[in-house]
């Protein structure tokens, strides 16, 4: 036998030409007992068993020609052969070469002989006038293995027409892979009809191609009907299984039974999953750590499910496992398949399989009496479950020793310690110590089958520390009742305090803390309350008949403690306030009216029964009161004061009224009400004139007042008319000058003129005051160009006496002014200034062309009187001497 490229020595025997029956068999031997060899057929109508038997997958009795397909044997290497099947009784064409045996080839270096595909011939058979068209051939598909190494182009099949004996035929192919993208994968020799594949194929990109073969003559006319060509790409195991993730995370409870599901892993193979190339199998390569055994988990080779296979998972010993899982295709064949690995991280989740245990059988602490919200003892616990989880968090309970509930236990969330805290104050005089029994559990219940530990219960001893407690008043506030008016020095009560420290011999002293009216005093040793002033219920310090005072009790302990107590004195009212009349002023019509009158009442600072009903009556003296007025009772608190006579002259009358309360004995008060009697209108209201008359003014006075008011209004009216006329005259008066020529309070803008382009450089030094005179002294004689100070002795100014007389101030100012006018050294200096040339572009003439003229009749001699500064002008115009 020949050796191929994949094996140095291969034994293979095959039967090429097989006649089609119900079953045929391909004989194959790879010299290794065919272990792990898988057969595949390129024609889906046939399948091949593991022993090489060929089976039909569908009805094939309609075949009119032999069938040819490729059989691939996949093992450590790949072999391929061509099988031809024909129906019994049909001739089987013999391929060129040896018909009995041919070499087993490994693609792509060796290929089966190409198939010749004939265009079906249309034949007509006449029978009694009927025509029957012959059935077309069924063209078998062309199978091409992927990833072929060439050489390319590689011939696949030969296409020919039986008319090529008579005429010249041109062949072409169309479809995806030929003239449609991807283009030029397949090509055909237009003359010989041989079809080629031009490059390696990839089944994962495209698994099949559908082409159409055409035959035309030299004129482009179709000579045969197009035939369909199906090209199938045979899958090769060229893709490894791929995991979606490199690391998978799963979890399982500690103490889980064998067979407990943990997690699922899946790998995907891009190869054909209907063949062994895409069939993935899983296995576990390693487990870390190897505790308690190296194989705590197993994986389903087909589904990828990881389950436990042994008991003994304990999070407190091993909290996490790392498992390397391998996925292999070719149904897990490690010799032929491709593999990939992924890591599964399995976390062992905690269950409450460890009850909390207190670190000591007894705990102790102490608490000061009367203190709350303080931690008095710290309980420590050990729990091996996962920290800060419900299985670890401790819950403490006091099951005995605290019936009233003085204590509670708060769990520290960080340390899990229990802090015994006082929530109700304890009293040393009642309980000197507490013996508590404490039990600890977890937030989560214990796992099934786990019993509580004996160390979950402990005793806690709490000692109470005695401290100096402040004295307290047993009755606080204390209320007593007394009548008002109690004189000073009266003993009211004894307001004493008690010391709760029964085991301390201490004394208590009392003092006054608050006494708003300064009515009370207290005995410092026994707490007796004595009045220092008369108690008055009507005082502003009494609220709702109760007077309050606060007292302080201090013991002599170390440190001293104090307590306060409030004494409430309810003052019983006595009739010590006479009523007063209300209102004090009113008015009434001058003529008697049945419904007219003044409603009067009384005010009394006392309370029932020392107030109303009140009794109102008029005094007997003077007699005119009862003759002109009368009082009638309305109810217990009100009465009506009205006129007794038909008419009373308008005016203001003071009417005395005696008011008595209902106290025992009753108190009376003589009060005066001012009544204005005035004329009234038809509604019974006083008129304005009547009100004025009632105020005591006569008719003449009223007329005088009215005349003054009229005069005042007339003057105001005249003044307003005069102001309006003056404003009108001001608006109509014309200005003496044109408003445009009026320069008063106006801003005038003049045009600005500047020099030409040649007048842009300015010597600013001409405008500056020289700092020194050296450059002036050193200059040659000629015209000075700057304002310079003359070099002459300075004038002497009058000296002001140290203590001037007020009358000499005017003389001093005049002498100084005269000296300044005659001083040539005082600025501004009389100098000749030369200005720069302004440029030839200026249209204005030179300033030097302006000559002064002394002609005229004007007398300029007065310039001589103006001082030396005007001497030059006086000489020029006044006829003086020239310089």
PDB file of C-alpha atoms in Angstrom, residues 340-593:
ATOM      1  CA  UNK A 340      -9.792  24.380  26.124  1.00  0.00           C
ATOM      2  CA  UNK A 341      -9.968  25.085  29.833  1.00  0.00           C
ATOM      3  CA  UNK A 342     -11.784  27.412  32.232  1.00  0.00           C
ATOM      4  CA  UNK A 343     -11.647  27.988  35.974  1.00  0.00           C
ATOM      5  CA  UNK A 344     -14.614  27.460  38.279  1.00  0.00           C
ATOM      6  CA  UNK A 345     -14.434  29.284  41.625  1.00  0.00           C
ATOM      7  CA  UNK A 346     -16.764  27.569  44.082  1.00  0.00           C
ATOM      8  CA  UNK A 347     -17.453  29.469  47.302  1.00  0.00           C
ATOM      9  CA  UNK A 348     -18.642  27.490  50.282  1.00  0.00           C
ATOM     10  CA  UNK A 349     -21.466  29.532  51.785  1.00  0.00           C
ATOM     11  CA  UNK A 350     -21.940  29.661  55.481  1.00  0.00           C
ATOM     12  CA  UNK A 351     -24.748  28.010  57.407  1.00  0.00           C
ATOM     13  CA  UNK A 352     -25.363  28.453  61.090  1.00  0.00           C
ATOM     14  CA  UNK A 353     -23.590  25.278  62.189  1.00  0.00           C
ATOM     15  CA  UNK A 354     -21.609  26.926  64.999  1.00  0.00           C
ATOM     16  CA  UNK A 355     -23.610  28.217  67.988  1.00  0.00           C
ATOM     17  CA  UNK A 356     -22.217  31.307  69.763  1.00  0.00           C
ATOM     18  CA  UNK A 357     -20.250  30.634  72.943  1.00  0.00           C
ATOM     19  CA  UNK A 358     -19.646  33.102  75.775  1.00  0.00           C
ATOM     20  CA  UNK A 359     -15.997  33.365  76.735  1.00  0.00           C
ATOM     21  CA  UNK A 360     -16.673  33.157  80.466  1.00  0.00           C
ATOM     22  CA  UNK A 361     -19.155  31.479  82.742  1.00  0.00           C
ATOM     23  CA  UNK A 362     -19.537  34.671  84.824  1.00  0.00           C
ATOM     24  CA  UNK A 363     -19.269  38.383  84.162  1.00  0.00           C
ATOM     25  CA  UNK A 364     -19.411  41.330  86.569  1.00  0.00           C
ATOM     26  CA  UNK A 365     -19.894  45.072  86.577  1.00  0.00           C
ATOM     27  CA  UNK A 366     -21.099  48.006  88.667  1.00  0.00           C
ATOM     28  CA  UNK A 367     -23.472  50.906  88.146  1.00  0.00           C
ATOM     29  CA  UNK A 368     -24.020  54.163  90.074  1.00  0.00           C
ATOM     30  CA  UNK A 369     -27.531  54.531  91.317  1.00  0.00           C
ATOM     31  CA  UNK A 370     -29.936  56.834  89.470  1.00  0.00           C
ATOM     32  CA  UNK A 371     -27.912  56.645  86.242  1.00  0.00           C
ATOM     33  CA  UNK A 372     -29.322  55.491  82.887  1.00  0.00           C
ATOM     34  CA  UNK A 373     -27.947  54.780  79.413  1.00  0.00           C
ATOM     35  CA  UNK A 374     -24.558  53.683  80.752  1.00  0.00           C
ATOM     36  CA  UNK A 375     -22.814  50.370  79.919  1.00  0.00           C
ATOM     37  CA  UNK A 376     -22.041  48.503  83.139  1.00  0.00           C
ATOM     38  CA  UNK A 377     -20.633  45.185  81.807  1.00  0.00           C
ATOM     39  CA  UNK A 378     -19.194  43.828  78.549  1.00  0.00           C
ATOM     40  CA  UNK A 379     -20.001  40.274  77.438  1.00  0.00           C
ATOM     41  CA  UNK A 380     -17.660  38.652  74.878  1.00  0.00           C
ATOM     42  CA  UNK A 381     -18.659  35.774  72.604  1.00  0.00           C
ATOM     43  CA  UNK A 382     -16.979  33.467  70.082  1.00  0.00           C
ATOM     44  CA  UNK A 383     -18.725  32.386  66.868  1.00  0.00           C
ATOM     45  CA  UNK A 384     -16.850  30.611  64.064  1.00  0.00           C
ATOM     46  CA  UNK A 385     -19.475  31.369  61.424  1.00  0.00           C
ATOM     47  CA  UNK A 386     -18.984  34.055  58.802  1.00  0.00           C
ATOM     48  CA  UNK A 387     -18.523  37.447  60.528  1.00  0.00           C
ATOM     49  CA  UNK A 388     -21.201  40.109  60.207  1.00  0.00           C
ATOM     50  CA  UNK A 389     -23.765  37.685  58.875  1.00  0.00           C
ATOM     51  CA  UNK A 390     -27.028  36.557  60.513  1.00  0.00           C
ATOM     52  CA  UNK A 391     -25.259  33.298  61.366  1.00  0.00           C
ATOM     53  CA  UNK A 392     -22.637  35.280  63.332  1.00  0.00           C
ATOM     54  CA  UNK A 393     -24.560  38.202  64.779  1.00  0.00           C
ATOM     55  CA  UNK A 394     -25.272  37.597  68.449  1.00  0.00           C
ATOM     56  CA  UNK A 395     -28.585  38.308  70.195  1.00  0.00           C
ATOM     57  CA  UNK A 396     -28.425  38.526  73.999  1.00  0.00           C
ATOM     58  CA  UNK A 397     -31.380  38.017  76.341  1.00  0.00           C
ATOM     59  CA  UNK A 398     -31.729  38.373  80.102  1.00  0.00           C
ATOM     60  CA  UNK A 399     -33.774  35.376  81.208  1.00  0.00           C
ATOM     61  CA  UNK A 400     -33.724  35.975  84.991  1.00  0.00           C
ATOM     62  CA  UNK A 401     -32.593  38.396  87.722  1.00  0.00           C
ATOM     63  CA  UNK A 402     -34.234  41.563  86.343  1.00  0.00           C
ATOM     64  CA  UNK A 403     -38.010  41.343  86.728  1.00  0.00           C
ATOM     65  CA  UNK A 404     -38.602  45.102  86.490  1.00  0.00           C
ATOM     66  CA  UNK A 405     -36.402  45.567  83.414  1.00  0.00           C
ATOM     67  CA  UNK A 406     -33.624  47.805  84.693  1.00  0.00           C
ATOM     68  CA  UNK A 407     -31.131  46.430  82.153  1.00  0.00           C
ATOM     69  CA  UNK A 408     -30.911  45.563  78.468  1.00  0.00           C
ATOM     70  CA  UNK A 409     -28.071  44.126  76.387  1.00  0.00           C
ATOM     71  CA  UNK A 410     -27.021  45.915  73.178  1.00  0.00           C
ATOM     72  CA  UNK A 411     -24.921  44.045  70.597  1.00  0.00           C
ATOM     73  CA  UNK A 412     -21.878  45.803  69.159  1.00  0.00           C
ATOM     74  CA  UNK A 413     -22.190  45.227  65.367  1.00  0.00           C
ATOM     75  CA  UNK A 414     -18.401  45.261  64.880  1.00  0.00           C
ATOM     76  CA  UNK A 415     -17.154  43.112  67.749  1.00  0.00           C
ATOM     77  CA  UNK A 416     -20.328  41.095  68.476  1.00  0.00           C
ATOM     78  CA  UNK A 417     -19.873  41.916  72.172  1.00  0.00           C
ATOM     79  CA  UNK A 418     -22.879  42.435  74.401  1.00  0.00           C
ATOM     80  CA  UNK A 419     -23.005  45.665  76.398  1.00  0.00           C
ATOM     81  CA  UNK A 420     -25.190  45.449  79.511  1.00  0.00           C
ATOM     82  CA  UNK A 421     -26.858  48.892  79.660  1.00  0.00           C
ATOM     83  CA  UNK A 422     -29.033  50.510  82.333  1.00  0.00           C
ATOM     84  CA  UNK A 423     -32.386  51.685  80.958  1.00  0.00           C
ATOM     85  CA  UNK A 424     -34.163  52.292  84.291  1.00  0.00           C
ATOM     86  CA  UNK A 425     -32.416  53.937  87.259  1.00  0.00           C
ATOM     87  CA  UNK A 426     -31.535  51.633  90.154  1.00  0.00           C
ATOM     88  CA  UNK A 427     -31.694  52.564  93.845  1.00  0.00           C
ATOM     89  CA  UNK A 428     -28.978  51.469  96.236  1.00  0.00           C
ATOM     90  CA  UNK A 429     -31.387  51.673  99.143  1.00  0.00           C
ATOM     91  CA  UNK A 430     -33.633  49.072  97.445  1.00  0.00           C
ATOM     92  CA  UNK A 431     -31.170  46.788  95.588  1.00  0.00           C
ATOM     93  CA  UNK A 432     -27.474  46.711  96.314  1.00  0.00           C
ATOM     94  CA  UNK A 433     -26.735  44.095  93.597  1.00  0.00           C
ATOM     95  CA  UNK A 434     -28.350  42.231  90.689  1.00  0.00           C
ATOM     96  CA  UNK A 435     -27.678  38.616  89.671  1.00  0.00           C
ATOM     97  CA  UNK A 436     -28.573  38.274  85.962  1.00  0.00           C
ATOM     98  CA  UNK A 437     -28.712  35.142  83.818  1.00  0.00           C
ATOM     99  CA  UNK A 438     -27.903  35.846  80.162  1.00  0.00           C
ATOM    100  CA  UNK A 439     -28.335  33.586  77.117  1.00  0.00           C
ATOM    101  CA  UNK A 440     -26.927  34.301  73.638  1.00  0.00           C
ATOM    102  CA  UNK A 441     -28.210  33.128  70.254  1.00  0.00           C
ATOM    103  CA  UNK A 442     -27.758  34.091  66.614  1.00  0.00           C
ATOM    104  CA  UNK A 443     -30.097  36.113  64.431  1.00  0.00           C
ATOM    105  CA  UNK A 444     -30.479  33.061  62.183  1.00  0.00           C
ATOM    106  CA  UNK A 445     -31.656  29.764  63.670  1.00  0.00           C
ATOM    107  CA  UNK A 446     -29.184  26.935  63.990  1.00  0.00           C
ATOM    108  CA  UNK A 447     -28.886  24.541  61.088  1.00  0.00           C
ATOM    109  CA  UNK A 448     -30.767  21.278  61.207  1.00  0.00           C
ATOM    110  CA  UNK A 449     -29.140  18.846  63.583  1.00  0.00           C
ATOM    111  CA  UNK A 450     -27.018  21.460  65.396  1.00  0.00           C
ATOM    112  CA  UNK A 451     -27.567  21.759  69.142  1.00  0.00           C
ATOM    113  CA  UNK A 452     -26.986  24.825  71.308  1.00  0.00           C
ATOM    114  CA  UNK A 453     -23.764  24.951  73.298  1.00  0.00           C
ATOM    115  CA  UNK A 454     -23.656  24.816  77.071  1.00  0.00           C
ATOM    116  CA  UNK A 455     -21.474  27.913  76.923  1.00  0.00           C
ATOM    117  CA  UNK A 456     -24.353  29.957  75.494  1.00  0.00           C
ATOM    118  CA  UNK A 457     -25.515  30.856  79.027  1.00  0.00           C
ATOM    119  CA  UNK A 458     -23.623  32.874  81.661  1.00  0.00           C
ATOM    120  CA  UNK A 459     -24.242  34.746  84.900  1.00  0.00           C
ATOM    121  CA  UNK A 460     -23.728  38.520  85.242  1.00  0.00           C
ATOM    122  CA  UNK A 461     -23.309  40.219  88.646  1.00  0.00           C
ATOM    123  CA  UNK A 462     -24.119  43.946  88.733  1.00  0.00           C
ATOM    124  CA  UNK A 463     -23.148  45.897  91.890  1.00  0.00           C
ATOM    125  CA  UNK A 464     -24.975  49.160  92.659  1.00  0.00           C
ATOM    126  CA  UNK A 465     -22.768  52.035  93.884  1.00  0.00           C
ATOM    127  CA  UNK A 466     -24.340  54.348  96.495  1.00  0.00           C
ATOM    128  CA  UNK A 467     -24.107  58.059  95.702  1.00  0.00           C
ATOM    129  CA  UNK A 468     -25.367  61.131  97.579  1.00  0.00           C
ATOM    130  CA  UNK A 469     -28.880  61.694  96.325  1.00  0.00           C
ATOM    131  CA  UNK A 470     -30.551  65.119  96.642  1.00  0.00           C
ATOM    132  CA  UNK A 471     -33.300  65.687  99.203  1.00  0.00           C
ATOM    133  CA  UNK A 472     -36.815  65.587  97.836  1.00  0.00           C
ATOM    134  CA  UNK A 473     -40.119  67.047  98.938  1.00  0.00           C
ATOM    135  CA  UNK A 474     -42.633  64.243  99.338  1.00  0.00           C
ATOM    136  CA  UNK A 475     -45.489  66.459  98.132  1.00  0.00           C
ATOM    137  CA  UNK A 476     -44.328  68.577  95.262  1.00  0.00           C
ATOM    138  CA  UNK A 477     -45.988  70.910  94.552  1.00  0.00           C
ATOM    139  CA  UNK A 478     -47.684  71.339  97.914  1.00  0.00           C
ATOM    140  CA  UNK A 479     -51.028  73.184  97.963  1.00  0.00           C
ATOM    141  CA  UNK A 480     -52.568  75.054 100.929  1.00  0.00           C
ATOM    142  CA  UNK A 481     -55.618  77.383 101.248  1.00  0.00           C
ATOM    143  CA  UNK A 482     -55.745  80.699 103.124  1.00  0.00           C
ATOM    144  CA  UNK A 483     -57.927  83.797 103.067  1.00  0.00           C
ATOM    145  CA  UNK A 484     -56.332  86.871 101.641  1.00  0.00           C
ATOM    146  CA  UNK A 485     -55.398  89.569 104.052  1.00  0.00           C
ATOM    147  CA  UNK A 486     -53.488  87.220 106.368  1.00  0.00           C
ATOM    148  CA  UNK A 487     -51.223  89.526 108.384  1.00  0.00           C
ATOM    149  CA  UNK A 488     -47.455  89.305 108.498  1.00  0.00           C
ATOM    150  CA  UNK A 489     -45.986  86.755 110.928  1.00  0.00           C
ATOM    151  CA  UNK A 490     -48.656  84.137 110.328  1.00  0.00           C
ATOM    152  CA  UNK A 491     -47.372  80.537 110.127  1.00  0.00           C
ATOM    153  CA  UNK A 492     -48.788  78.903 107.029  1.00  0.00           C
ATOM    154  CA  UNK A 493     -47.310  75.367 106.942  1.00  0.00           C
ATOM    155  CA  UNK A 494     -44.154  73.306 107.327  1.00  0.00           C
ATOM    156  CA  UNK A 495     -42.599  72.477 103.968  1.00  0.00           C
ATOM    157  CA  UNK A 496     -39.989  69.814 104.811  1.00  0.00           C
ATOM    158  CA  UNK A 497     -37.907  67.522 102.580  1.00  0.00           C
ATOM    159  CA  UNK A 498     -36.722  63.924 102.995  1.00  0.00           C
ATOM    160  CA  UNK A 499     -33.229  62.493 102.386  1.00  0.00           C
ATOM    161  CA  UNK A 500     -33.335  59.251 100.340  1.00  0.00           C
ATOM    162  CA  UNK A 501     -29.889  58.230 101.632  1.00  0.00           C
ATOM    163  CA  UNK A 502     -31.075  56.172 104.564  1.00  0.00           C
ATOM    164  CA  UNK A 503     -27.629  54.781 105.243  1.00  0.00           C
ATOM    165  CA  UNK A 504     -26.046  58.261 105.500  1.00  0.00           C
ATOM    166  CA  UNK A 505     -26.524  60.484 108.540  1.00  0.00           C
ATOM    167  CA  UNK A 506     -27.106  63.874 106.925  1.00  0.00           C
ATOM    168  CA  UNK A 507     -28.900  67.101 107.853  1.00  0.00           C
ATOM    169  CA  UNK A 508     -31.012  69.307 105.578  1.00  0.00           C
ATOM    170  CA  UNK A 509     -31.124  73.100 105.440  1.00  0.00           C
ATOM    171  CA  UNK A 510     -33.799  75.176 103.705  1.00  0.00           C
ATOM    172  CA  UNK A 511     -33.729  78.452 101.823  1.00  0.00           C
ATOM    173  CA  UNK A 512     -36.046  80.503  99.647  1.00  0.00           C
ATOM    174  CA  UNK A 513     -35.427  80.196  95.934  1.00  0.00           C
ATOM    175  CA  UNK A 514     -38.286  82.219  94.395  1.00  0.00           C
ATOM    176  CA  UNK A 515     -40.835  84.495  96.148  1.00  0.00           C
ATOM    177  CA  UNK A 516     -42.103  87.053  93.580  1.00  0.00           C
ATOM    178  CA  UNK A 517     -44.041  89.245  96.035  1.00  0.00           C
ATOM    179  CA  UNK A 518     -41.631  88.751  98.990  1.00  0.00           C
ATOM    180  CA  UNK A 519     -44.506  87.594 101.182  1.00  0.00           C
ATOM    181  CA  UNK A 520     -42.900  84.460 102.752  1.00  0.00           C
ATOM    182  CA  UNK A 521     -39.919  83.224 104.779  1.00  0.00           C
ATOM    183  CA  UNK A 522     -38.783  79.686 105.657  1.00  0.00           C
ATOM    184  CA  UNK A 523     -37.056  78.311 108.724  1.00  0.00           C
ATOM    185  CA  UNK A 524     -33.627  77.011 107.660  1.00  0.00           C
ATOM    186  CA  UNK A 525     -33.749  73.929 109.873  1.00  0.00           C
ATOM    187  CA  UNK A 526     -37.349  72.702 109.983  1.00  0.00           C
ATOM    188  CA  UNK A 527     -38.892  74.284 106.847  1.00  0.00           C
ATOM    189  CA  UNK A 528     -41.677  76.247 108.567  1.00  0.00           C
ATOM    190  CA  UNK A 529     -43.285  78.844 106.227  1.00  0.00           C
ATOM    191  CA  UNK A 530     -44.183  82.244 107.806  1.00  0.00           C
ATOM    192  CA  UNK A 531     -45.700  85.319 106.123  1.00  0.00           C
ATOM    193  CA  UNK A 532     -43.694  88.547 106.016  1.00  0.00           C
ATOM    194  CA  UNK A 533     -46.426  90.708 104.460  1.00  0.00           C
ATOM    195  CA  UNK A 534     -50.181  90.728 103.966  1.00  0.00           C
ATOM    196  CA  UNK A 535     -51.401  88.316 101.313  1.00  0.00           C
ATOM    197  CA  UNK A 536     -53.458  90.036  98.611  1.00  0.00           C
ATOM    198  CA  UNK A 537     -55.440  87.998  96.133  1.00  0.00           C
ATOM    199  CA  UNK A 538     -55.726  90.975  93.799  1.00  0.00           C
ATOM    200  CA  UNK A 539     -51.914  91.242  93.447  1.00  0.00           C
ATOM    201  CA  UNK A 540     -50.377  90.921  89.985  1.00  0.00           C
ATOM    202  CA  UNK A 541     -48.310  87.981  91.268  1.00  0.00           C
ATOM    203  CA  UNK A 542     -51.429  85.911  91.919  1.00  0.00           C
ATOM    204  CA  UNK A 543     -52.593  83.862  88.928  1.00  0.00           C
ATOM    205  CA  UNK A 544     -56.039  82.242  89.107  1.00  0.00           C
ATOM    206  CA  UNK A 545     -56.161  82.838  92.868  1.00  0.00           C
ATOM    207  CA  UNK A 546     -52.885  80.881  93.346  1.00  0.00           C
ATOM    208  CA  UNK A 547     -49.585  82.285  94.560  1.00  0.00           C
ATOM    209  CA  UNK A 548     -46.489  80.141  93.964  1.00  0.00           C
ATOM    210  CA  UNK A 549     -43.153  80.172  95.792  1.00  0.00           C
ATOM    211  CA  UNK A 550     -40.156  77.845  95.318  1.00  0.00           C
ATOM    212  CA  UNK A 551     -37.885  76.624  98.120  1.00  0.00           C
ATOM    213  CA  UNK A 552     -34.509  74.837  98.168  1.00  0.00           C
ATOM    214  CA  UNK A 553     -33.430  71.925 100.396  1.00  0.00           C
ATOM    215  CA  UNK A 554     -29.663  71.177 100.619  1.00  0.00           C
ATOM    216  CA  UNK A 555     -28.000  68.301 102.491  1.00  0.00           C
ATOM    217  CA  UNK A 556     -24.477  68.271 103.932  1.00  0.00           C
ATOM    218  CA  UNK A 557     -23.224  65.260 101.984  1.00  0.00           C
ATOM    219  CA  UNK A 558     -20.084  65.106  99.854  1.00  0.00           C
ATOM    220  CA  UNK A 559     -20.707  66.471  97.397  1.00  0.00           C
ATOM    221  CA  UNK A 560     -23.722  68.381  98.593  1.00  0.00           C
ATOM    222  CA  UNK A 561     -26.994  67.723  96.812  1.00  0.00           C
ATOM    223  CA  UNK A 562     -30.066  69.898  96.606  1.00  0.00           C
ATOM    224  CA  UNK A 563     -33.709  69.564  95.690  1.00  0.00           C
ATOM    225  CA  UNK A 564     -36.473  72.088  95.031  1.00  0.00           C
ATOM    226  CA  UNK A 565     -40.083  72.201  96.044  1.00  0.00           C
ATOM    227  CA  UNK A 566     -42.999  74.440  95.033  1.00  0.00           C
ATOM    228  CA  UNK A 567     -45.590  75.769  97.498  1.00  0.00           C
ATOM    229  CA  UNK A 568     -48.938  76.794  96.023  1.00  0.00           C
ATOM    230  CA  UNK A 569     -51.135  79.044  98.217  1.00  0.00           C
ATOM    231  CA  UNK A 570     -54.759  79.252  97.131  1.00  0.00           C
ATOM    232  CA  UNK A 571     -56.023  82.665  98.364  1.00  0.00           C
ATOM    233  CA  UNK A 572     -59.685  82.759  99.321  1.00  0.00           C
ATOM    234  CA  UNK A 573     -61.280  86.069  98.372  1.00  0.00           C
ATOM    235  CA  UNK A 574     -62.643  88.464 101.003  1.00  0.00           C
ATOM    236  CA  UNK A 575     -64.698  91.573 100.263  1.00  0.00           C
ATOM    237  CA  UNK A 576     -61.903  94.124 100.496  1.00  0.00           C
ATOM    238  CA  UNK A 577     -62.526  96.062  97.251  1.00  0.00           C
ATOM    239  CA  UNK A 578     -65.453  98.426  96.692  1.00  0.00           C
ATOM    240  CA  UNK A 579     -67.018  98.507  93.218  1.00  0.00           C
ATOM    241  CA  UNK A 580     -66.364 101.408  90.823  1.00  0.00           C
ATOM    242  CA  UNK A 581     -68.851 102.914  88.322  1.00  0.00           C
ATOM    243  CA  UNK A 582     -68.552 102.415  84.560  1.00  0.00           C
ATOM    244  CA  UNK A 583     -68.567 104.352  82.298  1.00  0.00           C
ATOM    245  CA  UNK A 584     -67.049 107.572  83.633  1.00  0.00           C
ATOM    246  CA  UNK A 585     -68.358 109.791  80.783  1.00  0.00           C
ATOM    247  CA  UNK A 586     -71.425 109.743  78.539  1.00  0.00           C
ATOM    248  CA  UNK A 587     -73.993 111.983  76.840  1.00  0.00           C
ATOM    249  CA  UNK A 588     -77.770 112.333  76.788  1.00  0.00           C
ATOM    250  CA  UNK A 589     -80.368 114.397  74.957  1.00  0.00           C
ATOM    251  CA  UNK A 590     -81.614 117.604  76.564  1.00  0.00           C
ATOM    252  CA  UNK A 591     -85.221 116.481  76.368  1.00  0.00           C
ATOM    253  CA  UNK A 592     -86.616 113.466  78.066  1.00  0.00           C
ATOM    254  CA  UNK A 593     -87.131 110.425  75.910  1.00  0.00           C
TER     255      UNK A 593
END
